[in-house]
XYZ file of C-alpha atoms in Angstrom:
658
model
C 77.228 57.314 110.886
C 73.649 55.984 110.743
C 72.310 59.431 111.560
C 74.401 61.066 108.811
C 73.306 58.378 106.340
C 69.652 59.083 107.075
C 70.242 62.803 106.686
C 71.859 62.317 103.290
C 68.773 60.376 102.128
C 66.630 63.439 102.861
C 64.476 61.979 105.638
C 62.027 64.273 107.266
C 63.716 67.105 109.217
C 61.950 66.202 112.462
C 63.218 62.630 112.435
C 66.711 63.716 111.424
C 66.860 66.319 114.175
C 65.756 63.808 116.806
C 68.343 61.246 115.718
C 71.141 63.838 115.583
C 70.191 65.151 119.016
C 70.296 61.649 120.527
C 73.631 60.955 118.820
C 75.096 64.226 120.080
C 73.953 63.590 123.658
C 75.322 60.057 123.537
C 78.698 61.282 122.267
C 78.788 63.971 124.950
C 77.990 61.447 127.661
C 80.656 59.058 126.408
C 83.241 61.808 126.420
C 82.339 62.689 130.003
C 82.606 59.039 131.063
C 86.080 58.757 129.518
C 87.424 61.967 131.085
C 89.444 61.447 134.244
C 89.583 63.898 137.171
C 93.295 64.354 136.491
C 92.695 65.294 132.847
C 89.875 67.642 133.770
C 92.085 69.516 136.234
C 95.065 69.960 133.901
C 95.989 73.551 132.938
C 98.883 75.101 131.122
C 101.286 76.889 133.512
C 101.287 80.628 132.965
C 98.097 80.525 130.900
C 95.701 83.467 130.949
C 92.059 82.547 131.412
C 90.659 79.141 132.204
C 90.466 76.041 130.028
C 87.157 75.572 128.248
C 84.797 73.643 130.510
C 83.458 70.247 129.468
C 80.111 70.899 127.740
C 77.235 70.524 130.157
C 74.061 68.604 129.175
C 71.891 71.710 129.431
C 73.907 73.599 126.815
C 72.124 74.301 123.549
C 73.711 72.862 120.381
C 74.819 76.397 119.449
C 76.554 76.913 122.798
C 78.198 73.500 122.692
C 79.413 74.136 119.149
C 81.054 77.507 119.842
C 82.698 76.204 123.010
C 84.040 73.089 121.359
C 85.912 75.064 118.691
C 86.790 78.187 120.667
C 90.335 79.225 119.690
C 93.359 79.028 121.928
C 95.334 82.267 121.607
C 99.030 82.976 122.036
C 99.969 86.620 122.658
C 103.484 88.014 122.898
C 104.514 88.330 126.525
C 104.984 91.873 127.797
C 108.262 92.180 129.767
C 106.913 94.985 131.944
C 104.007 97.447 131.984
C 103.981 100.027 129.185
C 106.542 98.050 127.169
C 105.359 98.085 123.549
C 107.692 95.219 122.592
C 105.039 92.872 124.051
C 101.252 92.797 123.811
C 99.655 95.520 125.919
C 96.017 94.493 125.418
C 94.057 91.245 125.662
C 90.734 90.388 123.996
C 88.269 92.025 126.350
C 84.547 92.175 127.031
C 82.967 95.253 125.489
C 81.905 96.226 128.996
C 85.343 97.775 129.477
C 84.021 100.830 127.586
C 80.603 100.879 129.330
C 79.819 102.699 132.543
C 83.013 104.750 132.247
C 82.491 108.497 132.689
C 85.688 109.139 130.707
C 84.220 107.441 127.622
C 82.034 109.694 125.471
C 79.563 109.059 122.688
C 80.085 111.755 120.049
C 78.959 112.855 116.608
C 81.761 115.353 115.940
C 84.928 116.262 117.839
C 84.003 119.959 118.032
C 80.533 119.293 119.430
C 79.630 118.443 123.023
C 79.331 114.692 123.616
C 75.942 113.087 123.079
C 76.411 111.241 126.359
C 79.062 109.923 128.709
C 79.251 106.796 130.780
C 77.398 104.931 128.008
C 75.857 101.483 128.360
C 75.082 98.769 125.816
C 71.485 99.942 125.444
C 72.628 103.430 124.416
C 74.084 101.930 121.222
C 70.983 100.008 120.128
C 70.554 100.645 116.360
C 72.440 103.936 116.706
C 73.355 105.287 113.257
C 76.769 105.739 111.617
C 77.091 109.399 112.578
C 78.087 108.378 116.126
C 81.391 107.139 117.476
C 82.801 106.049 120.827
C 85.574 108.332 122.056
C 87.944 106.674 124.535
C 90.083 108.761 126.911
C 93.399 109.571 125.274
C 94.971 110.693 122.000
C 95.504 107.776 119.598
C 98.295 109.389 117.579
C 100.295 110.061 120.747
C 99.097 107.276 123.033
C 101.974 106.995 125.464
C 100.955 104.521 128.168
C 97.547 106.085 128.800
C 95.410 103.556 126.932
C 97.164 100.570 128.485
C 96.888 101.946 132.019
C 93.218 102.825 131.628
C 92.394 99.483 130.007
C 94.045 97.472 132.756
C 92.229 99.524 135.358
C 88.905 98.818 133.654
C 89.666 95.164 132.908
C 90.730 94.352 136.449
C 90.499 90.633 137.193
C 87.990 89.890 134.436
C 89.036 87.009 132.170
C 89.679 87.604 128.463
C 86.484 87.347 126.412
C 85.710 86.576 122.767
C 82.348 86.684 120.977
C 80.934 83.900 118.799
C 78.570 84.445 115.889
C 76.884 81.595 114.010
C 75.796 82.533 110.496
C 74.916 81.233 107.042
C 75.240 82.963 103.701
C 72.152 83.138 101.521
C 72.491 80.872 98.511
C 75.572 79.087 99.870
C 75.580 75.673 101.585
C 77.258 75.235 104.940
C 77.496 76.959 108.286
C 80.057 79.387 109.712
C 81.218 80.181 113.232
C 82.971 83.505 113.641
C 84.959 84.364 116.755
C 85.306 88.104 117.238
C 87.960 89.686 119.459
C 87.623 93.211 120.839
C 90.822 95.040 121.764
C 90.785 98.356 123.572
C 93.515 99.939 121.408
C 95.498 99.146 118.254
C 99.135 99.874 119.135
C 100.675 99.433 115.680
C 101.766 101.597 112.761
C 98.099 102.481 112.174
C 97.233 103.506 115.717
C 93.540 103.778 116.508
C 91.085 103.346 119.351
C 89.163 100.091 119.440
C 90.055 97.072 117.326
C 87.810 94.253 116.115
C 89.570 91.113 114.845
C 88.213 87.657 114.040
C 88.697 84.139 112.782
C 86.044 81.913 111.278
C 85.388 78.204 110.815
C 83.357 76.903 107.874
C 81.324 73.701 108.100
C 80.725 72.919 104.434
C 78.895 69.657 105.206
C 76.498 71.051 107.786
C 73.590 73.463 107.755
C 72.623 73.319 111.433
C 74.619 73.388 114.690
C 73.705 69.740 115.325
C 75.044 68.691 111.954
C 78.147 70.835 112.527
C 78.833 69.054 115.821
C 78.956 65.737 113.974
C 80.598 66.838 110.722
C 83.332 69.096 112.111
C 84.936 72.088 110.366
C 86.258 71.850 106.832
C 87.937 75.237 106.400
C 89.149 78.193 108.465
C 90.210 81.796 107.792
C 92.163 84.175 110.008
C 91.525 87.903 109.551
C 94.561 90.135 108.991
C 94.302 93.880 108.373
C 91.014 94.042 106.468
C 92.045 90.869 104.629
C 92.803 87.363 105.737
C 94.436 84.000 105.144
C 92.532 80.714 104.646
C 93.421 77.112 105.440
C 91.816 73.702 105.337
C 91.039 72.164 108.689
C 93.602 69.414 108.089
C 96.382 71.721 106.827
C 99.703 71.268 108.589
C 100.033 75.017 109.147
C 96.931 75.063 111.388
C 97.910 74.155 114.948
C 95.253 72.637 117.199
C 94.926 71.920 120.898
C 92.273 69.365 121.847
C 90.651 69.919 118.475
C 90.571 73.701 118.893
C 92.369 76.060 116.472
C 95.432 77.891 117.755
C 95.764 81.601 116.925
C 99.057 83.498 117.146
C 98.202 87.144 117.764
C 100.473 89.790 116.222
C 101.770 92.153 118.872
C 100.060 95.548 118.682
C 98.119 94.976 115.463
C 96.232 91.879 116.737
C 96.186 90.281 113.281
C 95.737 86.490 113.523
C 98.380 84.112 112.153
C 98.908 80.364 112.001
C 102.322 80.291 113.630
C 105.089 82.255 115.341
C 107.308 84.494 113.253
C 107.624 87.915 111.642
C 105.063 88.459 108.911
C 104.729 90.955 106.096
C 101.627 93.026 106.892
C 99.852 94.723 104.017
C 96.084 94.929 104.232
C 93.362 96.493 102.140
C 93.823 100.224 101.390
C 97.184 100.233 103.192
C 95.795 99.029 106.519
C 98.346 97.408 108.780
C 101.345 98.273 106.605
C 104.384 96.925 108.427
C 105.741 93.781 110.027
C 103.525 91.681 112.284
C 105.379 89.904 115.082
C 104.095 86.693 116.641
C 107.404 85.400 117.982
C 107.770 84.176 121.543
C 107.941 84.200 124.444
C 104.142 84.130 124.499
C 101.328 83.750 127.001
C 98.601 81.189 126.358
C 95.153 82.788 126.518
C 92.065 80.612 126.946
C 89.234 83.154 126.679
C 85.657 82.942 127.818
C 83.262 82.534 124.879
C 80.031 84.528 124.650
C 77.528 83.625 121.948
C 75.863 86.586 120.199
C 72.189 85.637 119.692
C 70.625 85.593 116.237
C 67.937 88.058 117.383
C 68.500 91.031 119.673
C 65.259 92.042 121.342
C 65.864 95.696 122.182
C 67.880 98.211 124.221
C 67.564 96.027 127.299
C 69.292 93.095 125.624
C 72.856 92.554 126.930
C 73.962 92.339 123.283
C 72.253 95.560 122.207
C 75.727 96.912 121.366
C 75.928 94.410 118.456
C 73.455 96.561 116.471
C 75.582 99.727 116.730
C 76.325 101.190 113.287
C 78.889 103.756 114.391
C 82.584 103.472 115.141
C 84.247 101.891 118.174
C 86.910 104.562 118.467
C 87.765 108.184 117.835
C 86.957 109.332 114.319
C 90.023 110.177 112.262
C 91.305 109.985 108.701
C 92.419 106.918 106.757
C 93.712 103.952 108.790
C 93.620 105.949 112.031
C 89.825 105.882 112.052
C 88.050 103.928 114.749
C 86.682 100.624 113.360
C 83.110 99.613 112.672
C 81.638 96.789 114.687
C 81.358 93.177 113.485
C 77.790 93.650 112.249
C 78.914 96.088 109.521
C 81.516 93.760 108.012
C 80.814 91.856 104.800
C 81.934 88.644 106.492
C 79.149 88.976 109.109
C 76.496 87.905 106.562
C 78.651 86.587 103.695
C 81.295 84.384 105.325
C 81.829 82.133 102.298
C 82.234 85.026 99.863
C 84.689 86.726 102.207
C 86.761 83.593 102.748
C 87.068 82.967 99.035
C 88.281 86.543 98.481
C 91.253 86.504 100.864
C 94.817 85.822 99.772
C 96.198 82.290 99.711
C 98.914 82.822 102.311
C 101.035 85.222 104.334
C 104.661 86.149 103.715
C 106.756 84.978 106.626
C 110.028 86.831 107.002
C 112.799 84.328 107.613
C 115.355 84.878 110.326
C 118.216 83.831 108.045
C 120.257 86.756 106.764
C 121.225 87.630 103.202
C 124.255 89.318 101.722
C 123.768 93.052 102.058
C 120.606 94.798 103.253
C 117.548 92.533 103.135
C 114.422 93.700 101.289
C 112.276 92.574 104.211
C 114.369 94.395 106.786
C 114.245 97.536 104.681
C 110.471 97.148 104.387
C 109.972 96.818 108.161
C 112.128 99.846 108.972
C 110.736 101.957 106.144
C 107.115 101.140 107.008
C 107.690 101.978 110.656
C 109.447 105.252 109.860
C 106.886 106.456 107.322
C 104.035 105.420 109.603
C 105.541 107.470 112.405
C 105.615 110.541 110.141
C 101.992 110.037 109.061
C 100.982 109.498 112.681
C 102.645 112.651 114.008
C 101.859 114.993 111.116
C 98.411 115.827 112.557
C 99.381 116.668 116.151
C 102.752 118.206 115.200
C 102.463 119.502 111.613
C 105.168 122.154 111.937
C 107.653 119.810 113.592
C 107.145 117.068 110.984
C 107.108 119.557 108.104
C 110.211 121.300 109.367
C 111.978 117.989 109.888
C 111.157 116.834 106.368
C 112.329 120.137 104.914
C 115.579 119.953 106.863
C 116.097 116.342 105.742
C 115.498 117.336 102.116
C 118.008 120.194 102.372
C 120.632 117.932 103.967
C 120.070 115.236 101.344
C 120.434 117.872 98.625
C 123.723 119.097 100.099
C 125.044 115.536 100.280
C 124.078 114.857 96.675
C 125.605 118.146 95.543
C 128.891 117.315 97.266
C 128.938 113.764 95.901
C 127.734 114.575 92.395
C 131.197 114.738 90.741
C 132.197 111.345 92.162
C 128.835 109.782 91.293
C 129.356 110.764 87.655
C 132.977 109.641 87.617
C 132.211 106.320 89.304
C 129.304 105.576 87.010
C 131.296 106.446 83.880
C 134.169 104.195 84.908
C 131.890 101.374 86.041
C 129.822 101.481 82.849
C 132.832 101.512 80.526
C 134.354 98.528 82.355
C 131.085 96.926 83.525
C 132.031 93.412 82.461
C 135.331 93.553 84.326
C 133.938 95.015 87.569
C 130.910 92.720 87.580
C 133.276 89.782 87.176
C 135.320 90.952 90.172
C 132.336 91.030 92.530
C 130.430 88.123 90.973
C 132.797 85.598 92.568
C 130.456 85.597 95.589
C 127.233 85.208 93.604
C 127.340 81.385 93.227
C 127.645 80.935 96.982
C 124.775 83.376 97.573
C 122.545 81.606 95.058
C 123.334 78.174 96.503
C 122.699 79.278 100.090
C 119.365 80.934 99.299
C 118.434 77.971 97.115
C 119.041 75.678 100.088
C 116.719 77.812 102.231
C 114.116 77.765 99.456
C 114.093 73.961 99.331
C 114.209 73.695 103.126
C 111.075 75.828 103.420
C 109.118 73.882 100.818
C 110.232 70.282 101.034
C 109.646 68.671 104.409
C 111.793 65.719 103.366
C 114.970 67.816 103.427
C 114.143 69.190 106.866
C 113.297 65.723 108.162
C 116.492 64.312 106.672
C 118.678 66.972 108.280
C 116.512 67.348 111.383
C 116.311 71.139 110.996
C 114.031 73.985 109.931
C 114.918 77.493 108.811
C 114.480 78.590 112.459
C 116.813 75.922 113.878
C 119.791 77.214 115.831
C 122.286 75.492 113.548
C 120.721 77.143 110.480
C 120.828 80.525 112.197
C 124.489 80.037 113.110
C 125.312 78.857 109.594
C 123.518 81.880 108.119
C 125.407 84.265 110.415
C 128.743 82.637 109.571
C 127.954 82.728 105.857
C 126.904 86.378 106.004
C 130.005 87.354 107.974
C 132.245 85.483 105.548
C 130.603 87.150 102.546
C 130.953 90.624 104.017
C 134.602 90.017 104.936
C 135.312 88.729 101.421
C 133.757 91.866 99.926
C 135.668 94.166 102.259
C 139.069 92.433 102.297
C 139.282 90.905 98.795
C 136.779 92.350 96.326
C 137.175 95.924 97.614
C 141.009 95.912 97.420
C 140.832 94.291 93.957
C 138.576 97.113 92.753
C 140.912 99.746 94.278
C 143.912 98.211 92.494
C 141.998 98.115 89.183
C 141.064 101.805 89.447
C 144.677 102.643 90.245
C 145.838 100.791 87.159
C 143.308 102.591 84.958
C 144.373 105.950 86.433
C 148.001 105.095 85.544
C 147.014 104.275 81.962
C 147.390 100.502 82.358
C 144.740 97.864 81.662
C 143.895 95.851 84.804
C 143.383 92.103 84.725
C 141.154 89.886 86.847
C 144.063 87.725 87.982
C 146.309 90.681 88.694
C 143.681 92.501 90.754
C 143.060 89.503 92.994
C 146.772 88.691 93.236
C 147.359 92.140 94.724
C 144.327 91.716 97.000
C 145.689 88.409 98.312
C 149.238 89.737 98.665
C 148.035 92.758 100.683
C 145.305 90.844 102.553
C 146.871 91.021 106.023
C 147.952 94.618 105.565
C 144.409 95.664 104.633
C 142.903 93.534 107.406
C 145.302 94.986 109.976
C 144.596 98.591 108.991
C 140.831 98.097 108.988
C 141.034 96.228 112.311
C 142.992 99.052 113.954
C 140.558 101.681 112.700
C 137.490 99.659 113.676
C 138.792 98.770 117.136
C 139.648 102.371 117.981
C 136.313 103.807 116.798
C 134.322 101.105 118.623
C 136.213 101.650 121.876
C 135.657 105.394 121.592
C 131.971 104.960 120.758
C 131.163 102.695 123.722
C 132.380 105.378 126.108
C 129.467 107.562 124.913
C 131.463 110.751 125.513
C 133.888 109.615 122.824
C 131.229 109.325 120.105
C 132.193 112.629 118.400
C 135.831 111.491 118.205
C 134.750 108.070 116.923
C 132.797 109.730 114.112
C 135.648 112.119 113.311
C 138.324 109.422 113.112
C 136.128 106.988 111.183
C 135.901 109.653 108.478
C 139.624 110.425 108.628
C 140.357 106.730 108.077
C 137.878 106.246 105.222
C 140.763 105.770 102.741
C 142.741 103.066 104.617
C 142.094 100.477 101.876
C 143.270 102.921 99.195
C 146.453 103.851 101.082
C 147.256 100.203 101.812
C 146.784 99.082 98.197
C 147.930 102.083 96.149
C 150.646 103.450 98.456
C 151.696 100.012 99.730
C 151.808 101.082 103.365
C 150.297 99.314 106.361
C 149.429 99.636 110.028
C 149.574 103.083 111.570
C 151.170 104.466 108.428
C 148.035 103.642 106.412
C 145.858 105.404 108.990
C 148.110 108.485 109.026
C 148.217 108.566 105.210
C 144.406 108.486 105.036
C 144.138 111.259 107.629
C 146.571 113.401 105.670
C 144.416 113.152 102.529
C 141.165 113.849 104.397
C 142.631 116.915 106.129
C 141.030 120.089 104.704
C 138.471 117.851 102.843
C 136.598 116.388 105.817
C 133.065 117.268 104.715
C 133.678 116.303 101.102
C 134.994 112.862 102.078
C 132.179 112.302 104.563
C 129.328 113.310 102.241
C 130.703 111.495 99.200
C 131.288 108.268 101.108
C 127.787 108.374 102.632
C 126.061 108.892 99.271
C 128.132 106.288 97.397
C 127.605 103.627 100.073
C 123.865 104.358 100.123
C 123.543 104.149 96.338
C 125.551 100.947 96.208
C 123.448 99.300 98.931
C 119.968 100.567 98.029
C 119.325 99.097 94.572
C 119.267 95.439 95.658
C 116.668 95.838 98.443
C 114.513 98.122 96.256
C 114.332 95.534 93.469
C 113.818 92.695 95.946
C 111.056 94.555 97.749
C 109.287 95.337 94.456
C 109.369 91.648 93.522
C 108.281 90.574 97.000
C 105.239 92.846 97.074
C 104.424 93.294 93.402
C 104.832 89.694 92.245
C 104.483 87.980 95.648
C 107.686 86.019 95.052
C 108.994 83.926 97.967
C 111.279 85.762 100.339
C 114.242 83.432 99.839
C 114.087 84.137 96.078
C 113.885 87.923 96.562
C 116.720 87.743 99.104
C 118.822 85.886 96.554
C 118.055 88.453 93.852
C 118.775 91.327 96.255
C 122.064 89.721 97.347
C 123.152 89.201 93.738
C 122.405 92.818 92.817
C 124.187 94.054 95.942
C 127.311 92.047 95.090
C 127.324 93.252 91.479
C 126.825 96.918 92.417
C 129.301 96.802 95.322
C 132.278 98.018 93.216
C 130.445 101.270 92.453
C 131.152 102.760 95.898
C 134.753 101.515 95.918
C 135.348 103.048 92.470
C 133.957 106.421 93.512
C 135.980 106.598 96.744
C 139.181 105.539 94.964
C 138.727 108.228 92.317
C 138.109 110.772 95.081
C 141.254 109.608 96.907
C 143.402 110.006 93.805
C 142.006 113.481 93.110
C 142.434 114.712 96.674
C 145.953 113.315 96.833
C 146.859 115.079 93.579
C 145.561 118.440 94.791
C 148.291 120.705 96.153
C 148.087 121.332 99.847
C 146.831 124.799 100.677
C 149.662 127.226 101.318
C 150.126 128.226 104.934
C 148.758 131.640 105.724
C 151.552 134.066 106.652
C 150.945 136.030 109.831
C 149.973 139.644 109.310
C 152.844 142.083 109.893
C 152.687 143.900 113.170
C 152.790 147.672 113.370
C 156.238 149.069 114.217
C 156.731 150.368 117.690
C 156.910 154.141 118.092
C 160.378 155.409 117.275
C 161.486 152.186 115.571
C 163.616 152.457 112.438
C 161.979 150.824 109.421
C 164.376 149.761 106.670
C 163.587 151.084 103.239
C 163.398 148.535 100.415
C 166.467 148.562 98.182
């Protein structure tokens, strides 16, 4: 405290430095005296790497500083080799790409390599026309990169690189920890991957001052962007005063906690869902300090001056990355930190009524990324597949077009009535999502109930609520809509009370018919060989709700009645049902996703909006299928084809017509 008071009064730098040095050494010695042999020998079971050693007296202030705040990393555990559901790569020393005859230094893919088996000195101040080409094909990686990396890494511990910097014209000091990964196994696959976090010391301008003052702010890099936090923020976990980093599997983006996160970086980088959920391995990497001055090609850190790319050159997000020295944050850490977004969107585990916007986003991003990834190596396959998909979608729309128009016309003319039928579930949906919203933002509610949104009881409650909502839609709202359409077709005006009275009266009949159909198709499907029959019968029984409500039959009779209507109209029923269900389910997630990304609304709010839209639009599909059922039932059955007359036998007498 005395030393900091002198410094604030602008005493001469030499005196201040001496006092700070003595204070730092005294604090270090006191810490060593207090440490017990038992505490020094403690290690986390299953951890990768070794705990950071107690700073030694001969360490420079810079070395002591970067070791004291070196991050602890948690990476998703890989169940077995080559399993992409876990992390395949650890932060590695750059030496894994040096001295390897299979690694080439290139200027263009069609030209012979500049050299192979490169070393750090070969990269000294090399210009941007060069790139490091690792063995393999990044768009179709298979297990090649993982196998080669593990062979090169061997028993070496994980390594991270520290860089101490200041920004011209800005007070304070920054430590940046850079992580090099051999391969980026995510939606934007590419060779080499540089990630980082940084700590800002706003009240210090030298390493000695930083040792006494401590960090004030941090920022974790994520897909060309990042997320900041104050050092005392609750979201920043620490172990022994060191920041904890949760590494996203495959993409290596850094997050403040476990979960599934919405990834959307600059220029579309990292589009997808980042996963930092457990089980995880604790990684305690070795820290190497990059010096402020690199003397020449013989310097072990000569690679830090390389201006080319650390991976195969490609287009867009598949391009190998530049090194740390070419990033804005390398020399302007304060400016970079103040430019990143305020927070990340964490995708909650709790479900919502109907398709979730976040789930749709994850699946859609993964599917589109796969197409973009494979279009270069397999252009004809991807192009042909897209053309075939477009043709099939066109055929489905063409077949369903009459029912789409009829359903929309009926829904629009009676919008108030049909919205009222399905809106009975909206209050429950709003209340449930509102509870999650408060739970995520008011710690008092969580403390009072002793739960979080990830607690098992909340997950069970969400699953029960979702199941109950879906059953209510299928067994009550759906039958009420079918009855209402039947009344309109008969020239009678349906009522809200009458529609639900019929739905309640026929509840067990509808439930029994749907249960029979579902049980049979599931049992057939799990046999694998019975999948074609499961698909066929699920389409034949697509009208069981209509037959149970409109024809007042139940059990096997309802299934047989549905099959009789579908006979000779199999493709029409299948295509129409598929399109109507898709249209009824798609609008909610599309709107929710637009609000989530465009307006950055909280996920529980967008889930609530999506659920409300889904419930309101739900009758659309039921209306269309009921109209189709009535039309198919009214169509006369095709007349049986009479067998062709056979030729008379030779000598037979053929009667003349009268």
